[in-house]
PDB file of C-alpha atoms in Angstrom:
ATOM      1  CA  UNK A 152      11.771 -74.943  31.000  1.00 57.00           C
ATOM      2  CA  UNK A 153      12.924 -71.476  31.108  1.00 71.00           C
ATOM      3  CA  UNK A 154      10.185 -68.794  31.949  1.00 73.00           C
ATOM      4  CA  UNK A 155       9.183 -69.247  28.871  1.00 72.00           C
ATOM      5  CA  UNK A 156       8.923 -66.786  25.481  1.00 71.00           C
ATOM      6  CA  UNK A 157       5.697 -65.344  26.124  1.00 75.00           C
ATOM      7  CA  UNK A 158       6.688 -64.084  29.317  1.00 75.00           C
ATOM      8  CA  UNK A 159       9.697 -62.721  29.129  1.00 77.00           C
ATOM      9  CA  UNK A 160       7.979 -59.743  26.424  1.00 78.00           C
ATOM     10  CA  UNK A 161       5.511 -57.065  27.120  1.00 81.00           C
ATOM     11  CA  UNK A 162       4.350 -55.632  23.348  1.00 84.00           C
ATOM     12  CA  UNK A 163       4.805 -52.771  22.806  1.00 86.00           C
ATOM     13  CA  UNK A 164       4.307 -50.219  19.765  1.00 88.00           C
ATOM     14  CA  UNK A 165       6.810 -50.188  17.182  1.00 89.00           C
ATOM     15  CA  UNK A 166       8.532 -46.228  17.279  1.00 87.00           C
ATOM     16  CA  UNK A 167       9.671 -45.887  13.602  1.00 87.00           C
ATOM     17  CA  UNK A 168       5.921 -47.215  11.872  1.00 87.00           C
ATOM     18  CA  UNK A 169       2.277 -46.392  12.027  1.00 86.00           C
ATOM     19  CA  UNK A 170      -0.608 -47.317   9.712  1.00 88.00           C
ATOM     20  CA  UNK A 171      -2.532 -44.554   8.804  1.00 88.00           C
ATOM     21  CA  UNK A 172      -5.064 -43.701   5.205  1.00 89.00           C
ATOM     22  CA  UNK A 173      -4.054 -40.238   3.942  1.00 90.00           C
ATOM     23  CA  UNK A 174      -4.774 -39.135   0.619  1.00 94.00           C
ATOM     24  CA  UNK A 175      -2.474 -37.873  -1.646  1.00 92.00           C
ATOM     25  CA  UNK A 176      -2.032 -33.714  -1.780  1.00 92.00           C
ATOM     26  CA  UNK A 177      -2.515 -34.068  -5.220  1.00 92.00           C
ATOM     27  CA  UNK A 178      -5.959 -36.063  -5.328  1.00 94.00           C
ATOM     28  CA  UNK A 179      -7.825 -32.930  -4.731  1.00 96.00           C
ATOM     29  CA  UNK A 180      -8.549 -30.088  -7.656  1.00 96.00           C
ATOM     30  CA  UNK A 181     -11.260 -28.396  -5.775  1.00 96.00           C
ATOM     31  CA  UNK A 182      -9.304 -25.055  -5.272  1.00 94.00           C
ATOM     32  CA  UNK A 183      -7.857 -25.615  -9.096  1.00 95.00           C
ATOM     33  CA  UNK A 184     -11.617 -26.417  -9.792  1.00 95.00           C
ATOM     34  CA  UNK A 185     -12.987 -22.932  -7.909  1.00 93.00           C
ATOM     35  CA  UNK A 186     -10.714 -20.936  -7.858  1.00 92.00           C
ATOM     36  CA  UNK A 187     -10.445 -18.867  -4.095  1.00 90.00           C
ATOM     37  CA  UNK A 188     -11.772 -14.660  -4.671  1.00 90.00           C
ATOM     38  CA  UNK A 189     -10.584 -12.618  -1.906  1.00 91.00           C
ATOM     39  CA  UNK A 190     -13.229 -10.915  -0.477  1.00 92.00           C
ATOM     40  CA  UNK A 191     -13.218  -9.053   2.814  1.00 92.00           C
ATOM     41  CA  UNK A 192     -17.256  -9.074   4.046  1.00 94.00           C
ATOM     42  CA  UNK A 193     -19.160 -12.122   4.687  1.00 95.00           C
ATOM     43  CA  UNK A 194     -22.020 -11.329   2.611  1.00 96.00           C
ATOM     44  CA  UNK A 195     -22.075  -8.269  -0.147  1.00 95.00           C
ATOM     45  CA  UNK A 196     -22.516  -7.259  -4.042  1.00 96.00           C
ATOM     46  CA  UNK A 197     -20.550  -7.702  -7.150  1.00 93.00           C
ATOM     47  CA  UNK A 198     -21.262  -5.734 -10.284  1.00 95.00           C
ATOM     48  CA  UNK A 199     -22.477  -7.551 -13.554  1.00 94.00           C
ATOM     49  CA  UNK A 200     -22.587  -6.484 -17.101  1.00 91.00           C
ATOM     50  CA  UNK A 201     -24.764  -7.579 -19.880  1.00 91.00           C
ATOM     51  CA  UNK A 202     -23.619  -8.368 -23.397  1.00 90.00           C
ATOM     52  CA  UNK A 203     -24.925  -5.489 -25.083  1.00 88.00           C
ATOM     53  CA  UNK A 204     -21.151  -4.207 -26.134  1.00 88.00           C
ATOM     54  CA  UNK A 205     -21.449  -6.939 -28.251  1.00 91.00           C
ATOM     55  CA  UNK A 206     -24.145  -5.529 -30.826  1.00 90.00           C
ATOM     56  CA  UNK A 207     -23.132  -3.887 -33.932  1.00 92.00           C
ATOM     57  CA  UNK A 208     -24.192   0.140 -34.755  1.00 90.00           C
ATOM     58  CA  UNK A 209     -23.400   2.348 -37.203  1.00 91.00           C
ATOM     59  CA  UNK A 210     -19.896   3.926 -36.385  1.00 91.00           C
ATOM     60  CA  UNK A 211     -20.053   5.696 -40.039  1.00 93.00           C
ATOM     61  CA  UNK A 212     -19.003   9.299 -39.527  1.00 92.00           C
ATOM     62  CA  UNK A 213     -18.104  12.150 -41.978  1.00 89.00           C
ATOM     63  CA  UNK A 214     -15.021  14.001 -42.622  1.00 89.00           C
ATOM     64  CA  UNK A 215     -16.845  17.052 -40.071  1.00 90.00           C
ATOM     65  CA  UNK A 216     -19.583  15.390 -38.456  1.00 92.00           C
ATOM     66  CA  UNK A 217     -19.218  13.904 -34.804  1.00 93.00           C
ATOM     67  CA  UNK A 218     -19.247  10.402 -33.791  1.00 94.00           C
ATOM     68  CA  UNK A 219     -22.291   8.634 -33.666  1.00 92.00           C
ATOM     69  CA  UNK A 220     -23.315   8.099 -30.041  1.00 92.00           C
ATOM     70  CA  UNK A 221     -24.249   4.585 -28.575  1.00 90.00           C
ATOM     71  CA  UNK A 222     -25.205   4.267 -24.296  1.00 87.00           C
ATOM     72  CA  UNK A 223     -22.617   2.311 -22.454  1.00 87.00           C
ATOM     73  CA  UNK A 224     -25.137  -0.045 -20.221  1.00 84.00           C
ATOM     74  CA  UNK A 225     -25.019   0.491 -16.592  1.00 89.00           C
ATOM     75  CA  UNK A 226     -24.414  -2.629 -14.979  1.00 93.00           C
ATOM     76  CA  UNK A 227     -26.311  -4.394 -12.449  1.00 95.00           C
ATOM     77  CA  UNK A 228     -25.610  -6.189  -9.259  1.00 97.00           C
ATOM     78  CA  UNK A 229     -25.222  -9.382  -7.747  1.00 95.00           C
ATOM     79  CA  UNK A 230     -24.861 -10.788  -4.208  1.00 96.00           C
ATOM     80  CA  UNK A 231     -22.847 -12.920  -2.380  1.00 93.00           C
ATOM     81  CA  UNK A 232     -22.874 -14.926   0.732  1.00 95.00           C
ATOM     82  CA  UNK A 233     -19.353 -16.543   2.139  1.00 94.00           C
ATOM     83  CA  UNK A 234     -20.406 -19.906   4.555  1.00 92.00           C
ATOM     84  CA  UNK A 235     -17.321 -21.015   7.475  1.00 93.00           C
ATOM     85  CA  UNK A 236     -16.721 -24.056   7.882  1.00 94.00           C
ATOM     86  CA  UNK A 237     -14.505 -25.907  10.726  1.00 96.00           C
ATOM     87  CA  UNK A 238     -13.646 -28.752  12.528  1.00 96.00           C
ATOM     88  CA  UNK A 239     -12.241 -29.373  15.826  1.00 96.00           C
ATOM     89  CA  UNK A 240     -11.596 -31.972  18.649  1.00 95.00           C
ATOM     90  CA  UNK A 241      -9.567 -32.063  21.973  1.00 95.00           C
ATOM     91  CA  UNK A 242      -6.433 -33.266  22.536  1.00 95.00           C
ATOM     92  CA  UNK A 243      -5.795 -33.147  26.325  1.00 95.00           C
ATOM     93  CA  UNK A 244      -2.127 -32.744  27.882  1.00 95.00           C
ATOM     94  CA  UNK A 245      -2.493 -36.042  29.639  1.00 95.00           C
ATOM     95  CA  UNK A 246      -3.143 -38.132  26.093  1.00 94.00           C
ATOM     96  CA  UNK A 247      -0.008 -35.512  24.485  1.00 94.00           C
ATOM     97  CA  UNK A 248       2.198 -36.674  27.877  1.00 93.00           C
ATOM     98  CA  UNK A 249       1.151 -39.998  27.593  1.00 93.00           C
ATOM     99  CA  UNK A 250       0.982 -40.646  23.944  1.00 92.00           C
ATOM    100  CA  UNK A 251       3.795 -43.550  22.593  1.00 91.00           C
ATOM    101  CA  UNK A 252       6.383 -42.770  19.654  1.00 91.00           C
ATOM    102  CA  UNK A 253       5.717 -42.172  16.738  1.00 91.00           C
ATOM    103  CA  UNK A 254       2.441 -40.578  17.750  1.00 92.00           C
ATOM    104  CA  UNK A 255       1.723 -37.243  17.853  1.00 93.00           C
ATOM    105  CA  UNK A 256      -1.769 -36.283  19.190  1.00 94.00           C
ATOM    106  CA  UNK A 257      -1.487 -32.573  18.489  1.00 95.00           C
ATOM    107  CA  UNK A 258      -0.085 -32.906  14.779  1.00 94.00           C
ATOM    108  CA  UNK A 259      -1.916 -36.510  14.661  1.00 94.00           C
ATOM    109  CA  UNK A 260      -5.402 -34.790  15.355  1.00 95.00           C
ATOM    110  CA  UNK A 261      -5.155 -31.579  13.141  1.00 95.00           C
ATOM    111  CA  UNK A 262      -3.820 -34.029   9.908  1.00 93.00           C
ATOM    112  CA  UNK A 263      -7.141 -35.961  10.431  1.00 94.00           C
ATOM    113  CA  UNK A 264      -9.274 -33.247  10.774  1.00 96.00           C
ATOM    114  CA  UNK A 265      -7.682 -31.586   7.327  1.00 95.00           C
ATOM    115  CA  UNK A 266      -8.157 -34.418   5.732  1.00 95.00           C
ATOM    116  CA  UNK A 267     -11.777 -34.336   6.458  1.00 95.00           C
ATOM    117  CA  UNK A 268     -12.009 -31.103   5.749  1.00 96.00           C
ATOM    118  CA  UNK A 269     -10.238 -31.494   1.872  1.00 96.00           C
ATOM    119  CA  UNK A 270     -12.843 -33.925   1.597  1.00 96.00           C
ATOM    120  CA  UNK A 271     -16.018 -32.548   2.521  1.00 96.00           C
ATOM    121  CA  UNK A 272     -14.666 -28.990   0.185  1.00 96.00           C
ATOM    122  CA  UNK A 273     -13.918 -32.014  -2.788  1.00 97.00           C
ATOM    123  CA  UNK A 274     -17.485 -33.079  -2.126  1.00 96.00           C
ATOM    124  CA  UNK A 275     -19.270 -29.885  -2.312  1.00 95.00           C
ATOM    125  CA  UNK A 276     -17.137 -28.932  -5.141  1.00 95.00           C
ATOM    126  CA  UNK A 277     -18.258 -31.765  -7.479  1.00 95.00           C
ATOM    127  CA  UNK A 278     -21.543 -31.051  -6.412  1.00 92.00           C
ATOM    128  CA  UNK A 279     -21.272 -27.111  -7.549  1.00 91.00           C
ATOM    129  CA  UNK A 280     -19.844 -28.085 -10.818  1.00 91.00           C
ATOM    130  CA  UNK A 281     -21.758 -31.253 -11.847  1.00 89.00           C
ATOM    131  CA  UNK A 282     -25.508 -31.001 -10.764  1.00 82.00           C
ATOM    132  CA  UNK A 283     -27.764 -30.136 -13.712  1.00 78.00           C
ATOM    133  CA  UNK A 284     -29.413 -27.496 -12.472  1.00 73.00           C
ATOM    134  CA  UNK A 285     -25.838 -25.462 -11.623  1.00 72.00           C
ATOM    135  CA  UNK A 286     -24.721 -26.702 -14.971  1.00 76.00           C
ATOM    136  CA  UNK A 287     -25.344 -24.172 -18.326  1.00 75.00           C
ATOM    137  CA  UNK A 288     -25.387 -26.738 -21.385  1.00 80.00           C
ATOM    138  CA  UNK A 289     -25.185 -30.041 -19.287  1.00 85.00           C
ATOM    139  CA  UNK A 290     -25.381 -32.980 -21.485  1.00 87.00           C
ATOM    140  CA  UNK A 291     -25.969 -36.817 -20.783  1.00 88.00           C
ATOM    141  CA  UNK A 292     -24.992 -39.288 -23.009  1.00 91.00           C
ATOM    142  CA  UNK A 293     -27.476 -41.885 -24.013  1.00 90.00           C
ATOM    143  CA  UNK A 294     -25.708 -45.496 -23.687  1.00 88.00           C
ATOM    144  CA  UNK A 295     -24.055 -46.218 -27.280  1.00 90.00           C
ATOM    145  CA  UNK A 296     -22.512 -42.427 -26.969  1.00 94.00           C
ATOM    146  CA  UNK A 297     -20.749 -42.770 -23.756  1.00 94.00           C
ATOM    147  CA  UNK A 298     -17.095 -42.415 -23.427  1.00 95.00           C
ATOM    148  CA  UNK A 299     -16.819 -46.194 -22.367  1.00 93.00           C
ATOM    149  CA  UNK A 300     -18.494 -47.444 -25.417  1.00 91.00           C
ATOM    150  CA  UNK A 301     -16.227 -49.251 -27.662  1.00 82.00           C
ATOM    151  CA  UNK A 302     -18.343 -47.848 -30.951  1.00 87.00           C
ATOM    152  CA  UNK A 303     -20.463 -44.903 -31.480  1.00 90.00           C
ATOM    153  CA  UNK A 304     -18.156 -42.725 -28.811  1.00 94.00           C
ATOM    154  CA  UNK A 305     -17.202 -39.573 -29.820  1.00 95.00           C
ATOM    155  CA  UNK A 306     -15.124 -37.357 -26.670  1.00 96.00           C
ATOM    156  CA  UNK A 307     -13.749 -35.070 -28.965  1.00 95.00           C
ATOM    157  CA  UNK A 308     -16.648 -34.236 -31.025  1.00 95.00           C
ATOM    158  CA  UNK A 309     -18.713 -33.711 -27.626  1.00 95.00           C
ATOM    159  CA  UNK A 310     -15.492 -31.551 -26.005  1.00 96.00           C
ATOM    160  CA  UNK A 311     -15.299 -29.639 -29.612  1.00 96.00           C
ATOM    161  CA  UNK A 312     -18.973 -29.082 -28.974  1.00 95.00           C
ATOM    162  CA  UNK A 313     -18.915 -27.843 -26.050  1.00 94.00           C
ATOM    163  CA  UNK A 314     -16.127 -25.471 -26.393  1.00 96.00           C
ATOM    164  CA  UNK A 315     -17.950 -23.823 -29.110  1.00 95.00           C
ATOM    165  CA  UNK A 316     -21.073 -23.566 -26.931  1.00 93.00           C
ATOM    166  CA  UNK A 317     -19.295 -21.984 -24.087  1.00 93.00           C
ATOM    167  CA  UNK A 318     -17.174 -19.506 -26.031  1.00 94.00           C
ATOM    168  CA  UNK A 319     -21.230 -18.132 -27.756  1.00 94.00           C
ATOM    169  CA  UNK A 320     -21.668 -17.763 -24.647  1.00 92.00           C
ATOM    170  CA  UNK A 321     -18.970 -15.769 -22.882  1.00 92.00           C
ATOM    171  CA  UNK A 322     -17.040 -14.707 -26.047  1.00 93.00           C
ATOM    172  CA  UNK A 323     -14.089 -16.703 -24.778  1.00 94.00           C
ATOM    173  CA  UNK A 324     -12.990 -19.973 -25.817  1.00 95.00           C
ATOM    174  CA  UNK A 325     -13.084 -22.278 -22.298  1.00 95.00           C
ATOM    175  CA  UNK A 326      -9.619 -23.525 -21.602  1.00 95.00           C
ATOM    176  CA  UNK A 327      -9.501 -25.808 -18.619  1.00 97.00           C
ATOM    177  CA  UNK A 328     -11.511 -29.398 -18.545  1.00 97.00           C
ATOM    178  CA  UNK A 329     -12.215 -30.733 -14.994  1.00 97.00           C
ATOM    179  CA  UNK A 330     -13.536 -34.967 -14.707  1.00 97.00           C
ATOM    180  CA  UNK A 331     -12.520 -37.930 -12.313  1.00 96.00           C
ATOM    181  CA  UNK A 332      -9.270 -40.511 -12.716  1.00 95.00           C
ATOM    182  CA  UNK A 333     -12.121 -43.396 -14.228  1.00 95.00           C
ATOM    183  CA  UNK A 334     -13.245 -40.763 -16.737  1.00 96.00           C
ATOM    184  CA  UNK A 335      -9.641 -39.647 -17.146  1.00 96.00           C
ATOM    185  CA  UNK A 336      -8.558 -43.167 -17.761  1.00 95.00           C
ATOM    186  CA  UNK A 337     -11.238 -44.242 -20.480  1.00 95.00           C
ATOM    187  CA  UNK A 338      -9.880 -41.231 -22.390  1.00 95.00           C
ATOM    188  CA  UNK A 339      -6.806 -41.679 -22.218  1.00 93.00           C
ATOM    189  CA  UNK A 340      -7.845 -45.077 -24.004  1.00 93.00           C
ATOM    190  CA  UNK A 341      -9.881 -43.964 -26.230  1.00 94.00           C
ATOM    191  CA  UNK A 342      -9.084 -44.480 -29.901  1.00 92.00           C
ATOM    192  CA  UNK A 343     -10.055 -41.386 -30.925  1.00 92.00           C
ATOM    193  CA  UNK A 344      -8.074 -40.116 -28.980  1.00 92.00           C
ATOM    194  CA  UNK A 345      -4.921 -42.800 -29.191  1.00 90.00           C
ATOM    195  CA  UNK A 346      -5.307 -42.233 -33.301  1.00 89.00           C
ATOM    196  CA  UNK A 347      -4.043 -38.709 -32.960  1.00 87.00           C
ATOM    197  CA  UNK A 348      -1.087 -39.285 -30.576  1.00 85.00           C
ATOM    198  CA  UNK A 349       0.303 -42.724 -31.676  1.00 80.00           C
ATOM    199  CA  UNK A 350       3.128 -40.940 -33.613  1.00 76.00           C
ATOM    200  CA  UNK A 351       4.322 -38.863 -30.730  1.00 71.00           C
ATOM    201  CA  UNK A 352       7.430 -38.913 -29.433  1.00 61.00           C
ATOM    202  CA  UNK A 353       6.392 -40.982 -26.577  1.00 66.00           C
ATOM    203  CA  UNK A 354       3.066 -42.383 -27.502  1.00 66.00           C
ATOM    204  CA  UNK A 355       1.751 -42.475 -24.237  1.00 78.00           C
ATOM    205  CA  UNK A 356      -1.264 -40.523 -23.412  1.00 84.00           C
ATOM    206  CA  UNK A 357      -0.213 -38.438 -20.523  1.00 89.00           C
ATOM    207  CA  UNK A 358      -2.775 -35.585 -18.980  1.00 93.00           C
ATOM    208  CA  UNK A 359      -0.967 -32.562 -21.651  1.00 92.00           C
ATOM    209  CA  UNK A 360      -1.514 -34.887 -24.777  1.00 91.00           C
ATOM    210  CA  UNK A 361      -4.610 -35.614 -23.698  1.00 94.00           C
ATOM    211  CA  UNK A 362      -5.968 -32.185 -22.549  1.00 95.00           C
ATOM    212  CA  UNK A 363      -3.774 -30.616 -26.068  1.00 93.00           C
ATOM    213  CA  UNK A 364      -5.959 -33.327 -27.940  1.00 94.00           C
ATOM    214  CA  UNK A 365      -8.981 -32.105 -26.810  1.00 95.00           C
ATOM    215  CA  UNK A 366      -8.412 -28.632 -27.261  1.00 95.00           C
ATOM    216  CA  UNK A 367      -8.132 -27.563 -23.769  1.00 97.00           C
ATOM    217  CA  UNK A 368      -4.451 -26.458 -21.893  1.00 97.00           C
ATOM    218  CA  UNK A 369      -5.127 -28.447 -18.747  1.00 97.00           C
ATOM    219  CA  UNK A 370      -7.295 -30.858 -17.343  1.00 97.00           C
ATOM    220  CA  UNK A 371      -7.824 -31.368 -13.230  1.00 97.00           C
ATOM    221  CA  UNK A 372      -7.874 -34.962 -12.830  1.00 97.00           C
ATOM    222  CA  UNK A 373     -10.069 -35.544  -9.260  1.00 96.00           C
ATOM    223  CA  UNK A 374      -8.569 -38.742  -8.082  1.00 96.00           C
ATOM    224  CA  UNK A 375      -9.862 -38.222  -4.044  1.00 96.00           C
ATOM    225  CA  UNK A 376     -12.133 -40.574  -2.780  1.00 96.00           C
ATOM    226  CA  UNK A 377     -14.827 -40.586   0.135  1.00 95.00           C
ATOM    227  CA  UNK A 378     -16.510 -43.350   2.865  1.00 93.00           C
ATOM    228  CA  UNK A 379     -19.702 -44.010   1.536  1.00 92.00           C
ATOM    229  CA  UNK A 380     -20.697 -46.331   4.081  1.00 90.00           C
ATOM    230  CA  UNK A 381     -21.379 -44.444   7.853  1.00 86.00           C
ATOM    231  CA  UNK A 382     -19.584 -45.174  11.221  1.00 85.00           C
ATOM    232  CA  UNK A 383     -19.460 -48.505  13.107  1.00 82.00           C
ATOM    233  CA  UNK A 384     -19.616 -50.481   9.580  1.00 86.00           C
ATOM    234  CA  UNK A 385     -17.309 -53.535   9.644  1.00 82.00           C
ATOM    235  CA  UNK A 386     -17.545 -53.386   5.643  1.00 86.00           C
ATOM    236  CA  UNK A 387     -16.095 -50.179   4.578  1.00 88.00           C
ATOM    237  CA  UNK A 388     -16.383 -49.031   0.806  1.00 93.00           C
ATOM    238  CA  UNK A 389     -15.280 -45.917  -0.835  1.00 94.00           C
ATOM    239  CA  UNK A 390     -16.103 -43.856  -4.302  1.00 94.00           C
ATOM    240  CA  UNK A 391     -14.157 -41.548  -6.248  1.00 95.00           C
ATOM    241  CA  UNK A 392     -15.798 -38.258  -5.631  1.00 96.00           C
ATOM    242  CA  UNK A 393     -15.913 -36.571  -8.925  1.00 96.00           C
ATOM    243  CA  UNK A 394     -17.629 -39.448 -10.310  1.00 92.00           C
ATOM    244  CA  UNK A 395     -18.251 -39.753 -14.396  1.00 93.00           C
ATOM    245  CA  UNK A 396     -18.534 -36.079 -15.700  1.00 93.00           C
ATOM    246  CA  UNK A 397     -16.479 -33.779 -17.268  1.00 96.00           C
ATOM    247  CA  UNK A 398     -16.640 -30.150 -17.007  1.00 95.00           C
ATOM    248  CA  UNK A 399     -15.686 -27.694 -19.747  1.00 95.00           C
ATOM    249  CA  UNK A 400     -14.812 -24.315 -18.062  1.00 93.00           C
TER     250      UNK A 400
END
């Protein structure tokens, strides 16, 4: 009989292959999103200026009179406060000397623990941007109006809209739109949107059409996702993190 197959094989772990969930780099838009601003104190000021250069005044003068005078406004101040935030764990020379190929408990470890930390900035990010009460302008659809809806839809009227808001605003016309890869995909299907750039040269609504479409030069497509159930769940489920907004910025 041999001494038999079972026994004549230890297993082992294969030295080439490993099965491991990591996001792509490109999923996450929260440093495209908000942008980073250098600043070398943890907490201080930053001067702000009102709109008053924007009123009009008589700036009539005679051939030997002097210029009429207006008052530049001082400007006020703001504050700032900068929060740290870190991960860690321990990776002992014992696990690093006894570790198998292809692991790598130092490089291993500090991929996980950036991957976390992408996440939890994509999460707080997407919560800056998208809760009401951050929001200036924020507008919810009613049912028959949302993007999905096969009638009654209207994304480039609403991203028209809200360009023209924004630039009364800040006297600049916003250039950048920021939403999720479901959002990104029902407009990229819309037929609003299809009608205008069927007779491209490729016909395919890619992110440039789309964003050139809409009146904006890019759009950051948030295609990360995030556990939503906790540790120790045998059924695991995930949601995109940007959810079903779109930000006009």
């Amino acid at each position: 009989m041999g001494l038999g197959r079972r026994s004549v094989h230890i297993s082992k772990p294969l030295t080439d292959f490993a099965l491991a969930f990591i996001q792509d780099d490109d999923s996450f838009i929260a440093s495209d999103v908000l942008p980073t601003v250098p600043a070398s104190k943890m907490t201080d000021k930053y001067f702000t200026f009102d709109r008053g250069n924007w009123r009009t005044s008589d700036d009539l003068r005679g051939d030997t009179s002097p210029s009429n005078r207006v008052k530049v406004p001082s400007p006020s101040t703001d504050s700032f406060n900068i929060e740290r935030h870190s991960l860690k764990d321990y990776v002992s020379h014992d696990e690093i000397d006894d570790s198998d190929s292809p692991l790598r408990p130092k490089q291993d470890t500090t991929g996980f623990l950036m991957e976390r930390l992408l996440i939890n900035r994509e999460v707080k990010a997407a919560s800056l941007v998208f809760v009401t009460a951050a929001v200036a302008n924020y507008t919810s659809l009613t049912a028959g109006t949302k993007w999905d809806a096969t009638t009654g839809s209207t994304p480039i009227d609403d991203i028209d809209t809200a360009i023209d808001t924004i630039k009364q605003e800040i006297g600049k016309k916003p250039n950048i739109g920021t939403c999720g890869e479901n959002v990104f995909k029902t407009l990229k299907r819309h037929s609003q949107i299809i009608e205008l750039i069927k007779y491209t040269q490729t016909g395919i609504a890619t992110k440039d059409l789309v964003a050139s479409v809409l009146g904006l030069d890019d759009i950051n497509v948030g295609m990360s996702l995030k556990m939503t159930t906790g540790e120790g769940i045998a059924s695991e489920s995930t949601s995109y993190i940007w959810g079903n907004n779109f930000l006009v910025s």
